[in-house]
XYZ file of C-alpha atoms in Angstrom:
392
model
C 18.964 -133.771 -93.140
C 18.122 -130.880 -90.659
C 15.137 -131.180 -88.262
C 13.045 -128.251 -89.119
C 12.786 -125.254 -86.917
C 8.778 -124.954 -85.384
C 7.792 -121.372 -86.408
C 5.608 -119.376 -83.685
C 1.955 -119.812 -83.448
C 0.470 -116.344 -84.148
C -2.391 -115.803 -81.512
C -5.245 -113.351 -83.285
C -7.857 -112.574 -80.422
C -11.275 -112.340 -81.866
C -11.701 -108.815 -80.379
C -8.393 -107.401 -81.881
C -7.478 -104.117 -80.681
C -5.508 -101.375 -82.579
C -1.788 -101.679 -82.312
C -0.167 -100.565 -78.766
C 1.248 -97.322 -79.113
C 2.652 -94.662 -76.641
C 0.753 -91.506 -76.170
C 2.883 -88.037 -74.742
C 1.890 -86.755 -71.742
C 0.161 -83.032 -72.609
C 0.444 -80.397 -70.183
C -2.706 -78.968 -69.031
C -4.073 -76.196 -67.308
C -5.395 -77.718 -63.596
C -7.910 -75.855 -63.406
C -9.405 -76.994 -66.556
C -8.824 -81.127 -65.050
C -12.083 -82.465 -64.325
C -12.832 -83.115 -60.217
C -13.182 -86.374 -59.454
C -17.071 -87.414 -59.054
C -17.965 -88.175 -55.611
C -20.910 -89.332 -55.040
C -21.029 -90.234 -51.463
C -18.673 -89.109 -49.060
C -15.358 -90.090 -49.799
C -16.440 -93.850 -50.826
C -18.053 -94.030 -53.358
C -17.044 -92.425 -57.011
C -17.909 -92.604 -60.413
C -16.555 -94.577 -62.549
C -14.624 -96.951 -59.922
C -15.624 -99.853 -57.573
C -15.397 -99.580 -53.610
C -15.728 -102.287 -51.186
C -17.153 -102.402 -47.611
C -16.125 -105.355 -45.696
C -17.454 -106.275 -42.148
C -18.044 -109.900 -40.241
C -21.105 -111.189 -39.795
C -23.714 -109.609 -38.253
C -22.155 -106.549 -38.061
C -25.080 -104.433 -39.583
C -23.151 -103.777 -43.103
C -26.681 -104.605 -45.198
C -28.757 -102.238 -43.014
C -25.512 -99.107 -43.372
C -25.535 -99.214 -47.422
C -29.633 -99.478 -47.044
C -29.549 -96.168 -45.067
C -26.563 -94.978 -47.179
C -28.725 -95.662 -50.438
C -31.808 -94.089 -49.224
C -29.404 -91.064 -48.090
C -28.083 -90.642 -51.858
C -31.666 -91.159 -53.282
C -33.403 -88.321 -50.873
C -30.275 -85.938 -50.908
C -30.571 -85.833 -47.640
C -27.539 -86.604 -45.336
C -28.608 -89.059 -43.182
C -25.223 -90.215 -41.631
C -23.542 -87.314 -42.542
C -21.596 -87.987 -45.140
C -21.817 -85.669 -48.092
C -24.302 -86.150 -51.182
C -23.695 -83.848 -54.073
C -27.088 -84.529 -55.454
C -29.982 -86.672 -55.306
C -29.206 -89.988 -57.365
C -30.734 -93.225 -58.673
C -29.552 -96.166 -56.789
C -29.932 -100.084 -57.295
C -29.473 -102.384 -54.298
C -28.763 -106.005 -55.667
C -29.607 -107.940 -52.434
C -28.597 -111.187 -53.716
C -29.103 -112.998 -50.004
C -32.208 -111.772 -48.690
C -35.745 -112.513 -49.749
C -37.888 -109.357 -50.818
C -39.978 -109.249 -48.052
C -36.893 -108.788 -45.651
C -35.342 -106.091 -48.220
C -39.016 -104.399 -47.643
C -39.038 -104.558 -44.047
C -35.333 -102.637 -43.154
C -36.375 -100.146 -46.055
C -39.848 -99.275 -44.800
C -38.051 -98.963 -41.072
C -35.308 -96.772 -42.160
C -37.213 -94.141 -43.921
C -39.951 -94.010 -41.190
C -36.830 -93.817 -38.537
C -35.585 -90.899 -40.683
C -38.647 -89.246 -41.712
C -38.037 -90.214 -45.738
C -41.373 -89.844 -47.199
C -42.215 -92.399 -50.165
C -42.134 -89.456 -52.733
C -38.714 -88.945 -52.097
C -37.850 -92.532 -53.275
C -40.177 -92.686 -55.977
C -38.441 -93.522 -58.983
C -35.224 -93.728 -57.713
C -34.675 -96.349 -55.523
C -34.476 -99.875 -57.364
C -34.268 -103.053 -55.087
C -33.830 -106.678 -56.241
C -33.569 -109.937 -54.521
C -31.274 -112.629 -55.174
C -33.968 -114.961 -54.324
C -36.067 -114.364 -57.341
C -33.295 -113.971 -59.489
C -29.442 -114.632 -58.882
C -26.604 -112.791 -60.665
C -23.591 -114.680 -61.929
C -21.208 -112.424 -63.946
C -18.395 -115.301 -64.431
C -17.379 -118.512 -64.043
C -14.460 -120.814 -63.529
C -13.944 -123.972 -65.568
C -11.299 -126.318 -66.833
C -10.160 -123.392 -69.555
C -10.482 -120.670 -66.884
C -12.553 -118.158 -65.692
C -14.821 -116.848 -68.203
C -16.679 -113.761 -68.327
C -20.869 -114.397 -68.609
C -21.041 -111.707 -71.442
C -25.088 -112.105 -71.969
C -25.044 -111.344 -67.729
C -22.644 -108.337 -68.015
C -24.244 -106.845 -71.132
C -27.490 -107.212 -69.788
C -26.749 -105.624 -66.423
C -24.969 -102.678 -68.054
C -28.474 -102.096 -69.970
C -30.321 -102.195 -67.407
C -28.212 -99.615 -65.952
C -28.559 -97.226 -68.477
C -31.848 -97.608 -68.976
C -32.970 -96.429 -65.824
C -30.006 -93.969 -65.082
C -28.645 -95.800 -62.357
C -25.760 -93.576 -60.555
C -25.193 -96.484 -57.632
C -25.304 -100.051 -57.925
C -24.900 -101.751 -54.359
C -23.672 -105.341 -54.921
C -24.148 -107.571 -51.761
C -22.571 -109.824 -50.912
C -19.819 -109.892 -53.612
C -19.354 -113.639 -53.342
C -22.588 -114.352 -54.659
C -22.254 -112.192 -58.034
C -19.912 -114.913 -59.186
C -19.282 -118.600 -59.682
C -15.177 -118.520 -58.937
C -12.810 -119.453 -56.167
C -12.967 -116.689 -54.103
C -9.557 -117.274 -52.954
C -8.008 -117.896 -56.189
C -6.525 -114.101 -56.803
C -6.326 -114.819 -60.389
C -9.974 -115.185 -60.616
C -11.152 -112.949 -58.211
C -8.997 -110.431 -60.441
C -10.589 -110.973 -63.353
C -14.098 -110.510 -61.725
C -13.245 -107.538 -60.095
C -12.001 -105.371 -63.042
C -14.876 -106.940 -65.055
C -16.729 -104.852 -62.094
C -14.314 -101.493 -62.986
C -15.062 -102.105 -66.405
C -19.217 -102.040 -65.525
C -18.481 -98.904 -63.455
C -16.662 -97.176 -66.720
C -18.641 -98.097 -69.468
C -21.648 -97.336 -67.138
C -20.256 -94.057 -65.345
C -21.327 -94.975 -61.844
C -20.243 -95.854 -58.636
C -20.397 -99.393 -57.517
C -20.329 -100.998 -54.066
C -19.079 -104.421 -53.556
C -20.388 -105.633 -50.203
C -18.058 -108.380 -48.568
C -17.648 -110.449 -45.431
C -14.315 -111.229 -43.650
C -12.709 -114.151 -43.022
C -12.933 -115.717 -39.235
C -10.679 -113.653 -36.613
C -11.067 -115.402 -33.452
C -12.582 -111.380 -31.652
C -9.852 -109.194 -32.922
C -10.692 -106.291 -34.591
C -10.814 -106.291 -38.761
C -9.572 -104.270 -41.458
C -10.298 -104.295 -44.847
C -6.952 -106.637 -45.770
C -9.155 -109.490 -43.676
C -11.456 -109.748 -46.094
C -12.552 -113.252 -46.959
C -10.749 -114.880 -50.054
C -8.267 -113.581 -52.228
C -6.632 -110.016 -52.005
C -6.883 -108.792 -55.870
C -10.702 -108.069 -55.058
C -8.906 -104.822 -52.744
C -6.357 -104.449 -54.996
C -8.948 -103.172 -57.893
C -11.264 -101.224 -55.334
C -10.207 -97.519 -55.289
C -11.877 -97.164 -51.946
C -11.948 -99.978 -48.698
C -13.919 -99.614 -45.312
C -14.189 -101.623 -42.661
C -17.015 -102.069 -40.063
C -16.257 -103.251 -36.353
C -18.727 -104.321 -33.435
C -17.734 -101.737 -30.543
C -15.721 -103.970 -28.040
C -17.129 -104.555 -24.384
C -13.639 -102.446 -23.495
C -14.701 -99.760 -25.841
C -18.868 -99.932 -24.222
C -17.339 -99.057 -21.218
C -14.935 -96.099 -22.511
C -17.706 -94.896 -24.230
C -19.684 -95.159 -20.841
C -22.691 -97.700 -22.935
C -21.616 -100.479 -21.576
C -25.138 -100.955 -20.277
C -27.109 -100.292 -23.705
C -28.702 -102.607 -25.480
C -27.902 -100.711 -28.600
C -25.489 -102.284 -31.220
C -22.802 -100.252 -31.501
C -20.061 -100.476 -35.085
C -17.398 -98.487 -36.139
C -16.478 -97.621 -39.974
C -13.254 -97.097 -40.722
C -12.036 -96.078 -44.286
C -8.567 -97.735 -44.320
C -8.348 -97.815 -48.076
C -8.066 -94.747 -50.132
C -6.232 -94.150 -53.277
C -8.279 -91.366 -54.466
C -8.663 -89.360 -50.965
C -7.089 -89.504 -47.911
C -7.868 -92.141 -45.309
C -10.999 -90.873 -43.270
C -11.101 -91.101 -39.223
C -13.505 -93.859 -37.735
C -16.760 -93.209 -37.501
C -19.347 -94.494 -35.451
C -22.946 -95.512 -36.214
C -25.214 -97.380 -34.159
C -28.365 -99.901 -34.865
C -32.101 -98.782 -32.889
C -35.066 -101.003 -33.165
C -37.730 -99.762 -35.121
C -41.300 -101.138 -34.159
C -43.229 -101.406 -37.507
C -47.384 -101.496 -37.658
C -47.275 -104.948 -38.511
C -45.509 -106.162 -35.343
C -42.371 -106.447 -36.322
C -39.074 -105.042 -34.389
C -36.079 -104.069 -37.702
C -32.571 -102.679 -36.794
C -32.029 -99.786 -38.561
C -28.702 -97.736 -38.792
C -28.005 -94.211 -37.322
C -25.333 -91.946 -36.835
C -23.697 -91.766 -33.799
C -20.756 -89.901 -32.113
C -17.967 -91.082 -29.542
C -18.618 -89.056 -26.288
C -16.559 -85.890 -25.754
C -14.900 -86.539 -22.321
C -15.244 -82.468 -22.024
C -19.093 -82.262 -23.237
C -20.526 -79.884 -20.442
C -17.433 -78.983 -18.657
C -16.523 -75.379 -18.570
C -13.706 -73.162 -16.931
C -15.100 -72.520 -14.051
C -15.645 -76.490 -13.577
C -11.988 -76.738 -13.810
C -11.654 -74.156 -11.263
C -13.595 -76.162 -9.018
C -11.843 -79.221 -9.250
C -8.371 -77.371 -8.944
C -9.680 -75.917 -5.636
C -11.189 -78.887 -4.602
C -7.368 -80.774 -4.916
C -5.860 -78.025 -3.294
C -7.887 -78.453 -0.386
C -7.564 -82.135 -0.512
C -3.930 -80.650 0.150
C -4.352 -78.246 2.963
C -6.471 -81.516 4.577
C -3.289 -83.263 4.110
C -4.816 -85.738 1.487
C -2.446 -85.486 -1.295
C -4.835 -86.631 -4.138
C -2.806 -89.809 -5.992
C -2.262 -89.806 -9.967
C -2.619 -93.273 -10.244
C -6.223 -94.751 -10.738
C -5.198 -97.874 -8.920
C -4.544 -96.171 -5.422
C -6.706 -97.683 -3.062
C -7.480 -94.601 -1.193
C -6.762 -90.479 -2.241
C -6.901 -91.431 -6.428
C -7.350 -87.383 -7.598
C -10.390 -88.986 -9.618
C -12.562 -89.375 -6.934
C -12.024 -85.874 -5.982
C -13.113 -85.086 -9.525
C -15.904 -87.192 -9.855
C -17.506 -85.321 -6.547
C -16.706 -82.042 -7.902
C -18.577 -82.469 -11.022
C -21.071 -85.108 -10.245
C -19.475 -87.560 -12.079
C -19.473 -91.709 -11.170
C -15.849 -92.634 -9.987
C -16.791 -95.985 -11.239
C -18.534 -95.886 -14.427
C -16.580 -92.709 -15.378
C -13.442 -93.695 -14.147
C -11.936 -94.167 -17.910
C -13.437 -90.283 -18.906
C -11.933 -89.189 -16.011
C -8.358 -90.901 -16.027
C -8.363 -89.461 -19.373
C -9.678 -86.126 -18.162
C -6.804 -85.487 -15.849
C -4.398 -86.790 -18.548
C -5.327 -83.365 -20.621
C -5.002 -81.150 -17.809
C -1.297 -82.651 -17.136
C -0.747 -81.872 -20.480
C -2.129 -78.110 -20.702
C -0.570 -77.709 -17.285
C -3.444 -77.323 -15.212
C -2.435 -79.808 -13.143
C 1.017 -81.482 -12.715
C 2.682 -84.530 -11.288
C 4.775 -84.378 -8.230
C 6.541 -86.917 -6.362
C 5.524 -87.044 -2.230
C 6.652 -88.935 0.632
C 3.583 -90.708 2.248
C 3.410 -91.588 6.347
C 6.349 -94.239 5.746
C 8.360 -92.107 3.676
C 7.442 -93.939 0.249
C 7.580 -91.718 -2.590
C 4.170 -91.495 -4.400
C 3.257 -89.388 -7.829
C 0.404 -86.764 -6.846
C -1.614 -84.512 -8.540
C -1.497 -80.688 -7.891
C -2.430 -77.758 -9.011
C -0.621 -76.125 -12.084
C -1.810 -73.061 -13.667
C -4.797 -71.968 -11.756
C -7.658 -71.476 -14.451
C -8.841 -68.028 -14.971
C -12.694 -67.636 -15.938
C-alpha cells in the first residue's frame, strides 16, 4: 500500500486582494504627468517618507523645529523653498512639553514669527504624555498596531496635516532596530501612512557611535532597510575644529553643523549646507539654541581687481628687493602669503588657510604662476610671480 502524497496547504489571507495581474505601460503626454509635490526643499515630498540622521547633540530637533515653523509661516527661514503655507505636526516623542515650548517660543521670536502665523497650523505633541508605538515584535513576528496606525492616520486627516515630523524614529516602535526585517516592515508601514494620508513625513534618527569621523546617512543607527524605504536622506555634522579654523570661527562660541543631502532618489543630491545654533535669551531667564542659516565664507568676499593689482605689484617688488616671495606656506621666511596678508590687511596667521587657498585661484586663472629659483646656496625653490597683470 502507497504512502499518500500530503497535498499543499492553501494559505487564504484574511485581507485577500484581487488576483495579480499585469497592467501595459500607456504612453502619455509629459506634460500632462503630474510634478512631484515638494513640500520643502528637496526633502520632504508628499506622499513618501524622508529621514534626517545626525549624532547626538548635533542640533537635529531644534533644525526640523525651525524647518516646521518655516513650512507653517511660508516664510523661508533657512532658505529652502516652501510652495505654500502648510499644517505641520511635530511628534516629539523624547522631550517633555515644556522643553518643546521653550525652542518654539525662541525660534519664532529669533525669526520674527508672530503667533498668528502659527495659529492653527502648528500641532506639537510630547512623547511624555503620550507615547506612540506603531508595531511590535513577538515570538510570531513583527506585527503592525492597527488601532495605533488607524488612529494616527485620522488624526491626520482630521486636521489636514501636510507634515508629520517623527522624532526620534526609534521610539515610534517596539522592534529591533537592527533587525532589517523589522525595521522594514515599520518603515513602509510609515510609506503606507504617507500614501493613504498624502503627506510628507520626517523620520528623525540618530547614528550609531563613530569614534569623531564625520557621518553620512548609511551610519545611521540600526538596520539599513529604514534608508532603503526613505526617498530622501540627510545628514547633519558638527563643523570640525579643522573646518572652525578654515572657516576663520575657530574662536566662536557658536555651534556650527553642516546638512548634507546624500540620499536622493527623487532629486539630485543637494550641496552641504551650513546652519548654525545662537542663544536666544527668553523673558523667563532662560538661554534656548535656536537654528539659523548660515553660509561658508567666500575667500574673495570684499576683494576686487584692483586688490589683486595691489598684491601683484606688491610681489613684484618683493622681486626687484630681491625677496622672491615662496609658494609654499611652510617657508620660514619670504611665504608670498605674508606679502598678501599686508597688502590687504589680512592676518597671516588666522587667514593663512583663505589665503593659501587665495593664491591657489590666482595660479589657476594665471595671475600668478610658479617658477622654480635658485636661492643664496643655489637650492632650487618654487616662487610666486606675477602672471597676467590684472587690468581694472
Amino acid at each position: 500500500m502507497s504512502a499518500s502524497i500530503p497535498q499543499p496547504v492553501m494559505f487564504v489571507p484574511a485581507n485577500a486582494q484581487p488576483p495579480l495581474k499585469a497592467t501595459p505601460f500607456e504612453w502619455r503626454d509629459p506634460a500632462t504627468l503630474p510634478p512631484r509635490q515638494w513640500v520643502y526643499g528637496q526633502h520632504l515630498i508628499r506622499r513618501f517618507t524622508s529621514v534626517t540622521v545626525a549624532p547626538g547633540g548635533v542640533g537635529k530637533s531644534s533644525l526640523t523645529i525651525c524647518e516646521a515653523l518655516a513650512m507653517v509661516s511660508g516664510r523661508s527661514l533657512l532658505g529652502d523653498t516652501i510652495p505654500a503655507p502648510l499644517r505641520v505636526w511635530i511628534l516629539n516623542l523624547e522631550d517633555p512639553r515644556d522643553e518643546l515650548e521653550r525652542r518654539i517660543t525662541a525660534t519664532m521670536l529669533h525669526h520674527s514669527i508672530r503667533p498668528e502665523a502659527v495659529a492653527g497650523k502648528l500641532f506639537v505633541d510630547s512623547g511624555r504624555e503620550r507615547g506612540l508605538c506603531t508595531a511590535t515584535q513577538g515570538r510570531e513576528g513583527v506585527q503592525i498596531n492597527v488601532p495605533e496606525v488607524e488612529a494616527l492616520v485620522s488624526e491626520i486627516k482630521a486636521r489636514g496635516i501636510d507634515v508629520l515630523i517623527v522624532d526620534p524614529f526609534v521610539s515610534s516602535h517596539q522592534v529591533s532596530e537592527n533587525d532589517n526585517g523589522a525595521i522594514d516592515v515599520v518603515a513602509k508601514e510609515w510609506g503606507r501612512v504617507a500614501e493613504r494620508c498624502n503627506i510628507a513625513i520626517d523620520l528623525v534618527h540618530h547614528t550609531r557611535k563613530l569614534g569623531g569621523e564625520e557621518a553620512s546617512s548609511e551610519n545611521s543607527r540600526g538596520a539599513v532597510s529604514l534608508l532603503g524605504a526613505a526617498r530622501s536622506a540627510r545628514v547633519l555634522n558638527r563643523m570640525s575644529d579643522a573646518q572652525k579654523a578654515d572657516a576663520g570661527v575657530s574662536d566662536d562660541p557658536l555651534t556650527y553643523f553642516s546638512v548634507d543631502r546624500d540620499k536622493a532618489n527623487l532629486a539630485p543630491a543637494g550641496k552641504r549646507v551650513w546652519r548654525r545654533m545662537v542663544s536666544v535669551n527668553l523673558p523667563n531667564g532662560d538661554s534656548v539654541g535656536v537654528t539659523e542659516a548660515w553660509e561658508w565664507p567666500d575667500d574673495f568676499d570684499g576683494i576686487k581687481l584692483k586688490d589683486l593689482l595691489a598684491v601683484q605689484k606688491a610681489i613684484q617688488s618683493a622681486w626687484d628687493n630681491d625677496q622672491p616671495p615662496r609658494a609654499s606656506n611652510q617657508a620660514k621666511a619670504n611665504w608670498a602669503g605674508l606679502t598678501v596678508a599686508e597688502t590687504l590687511g589680512l592676518d597671516a596667521e588666522r587667514d593663512k588657510a583663505r589665503i593659501s587657498r587665495m593664491l591657489k585661484t590666482w595660479l589657476a586663472n594665471g595671475a600668478l604662476r610658479e617658477i622654480q629659483h635658485e636661492d643664496a646656496k643655489r637650492n632650487k625653490r618654487p616662487c610666486l610671480e606675477v602672471g597676467e597683470w590684472a587690468t581694472e
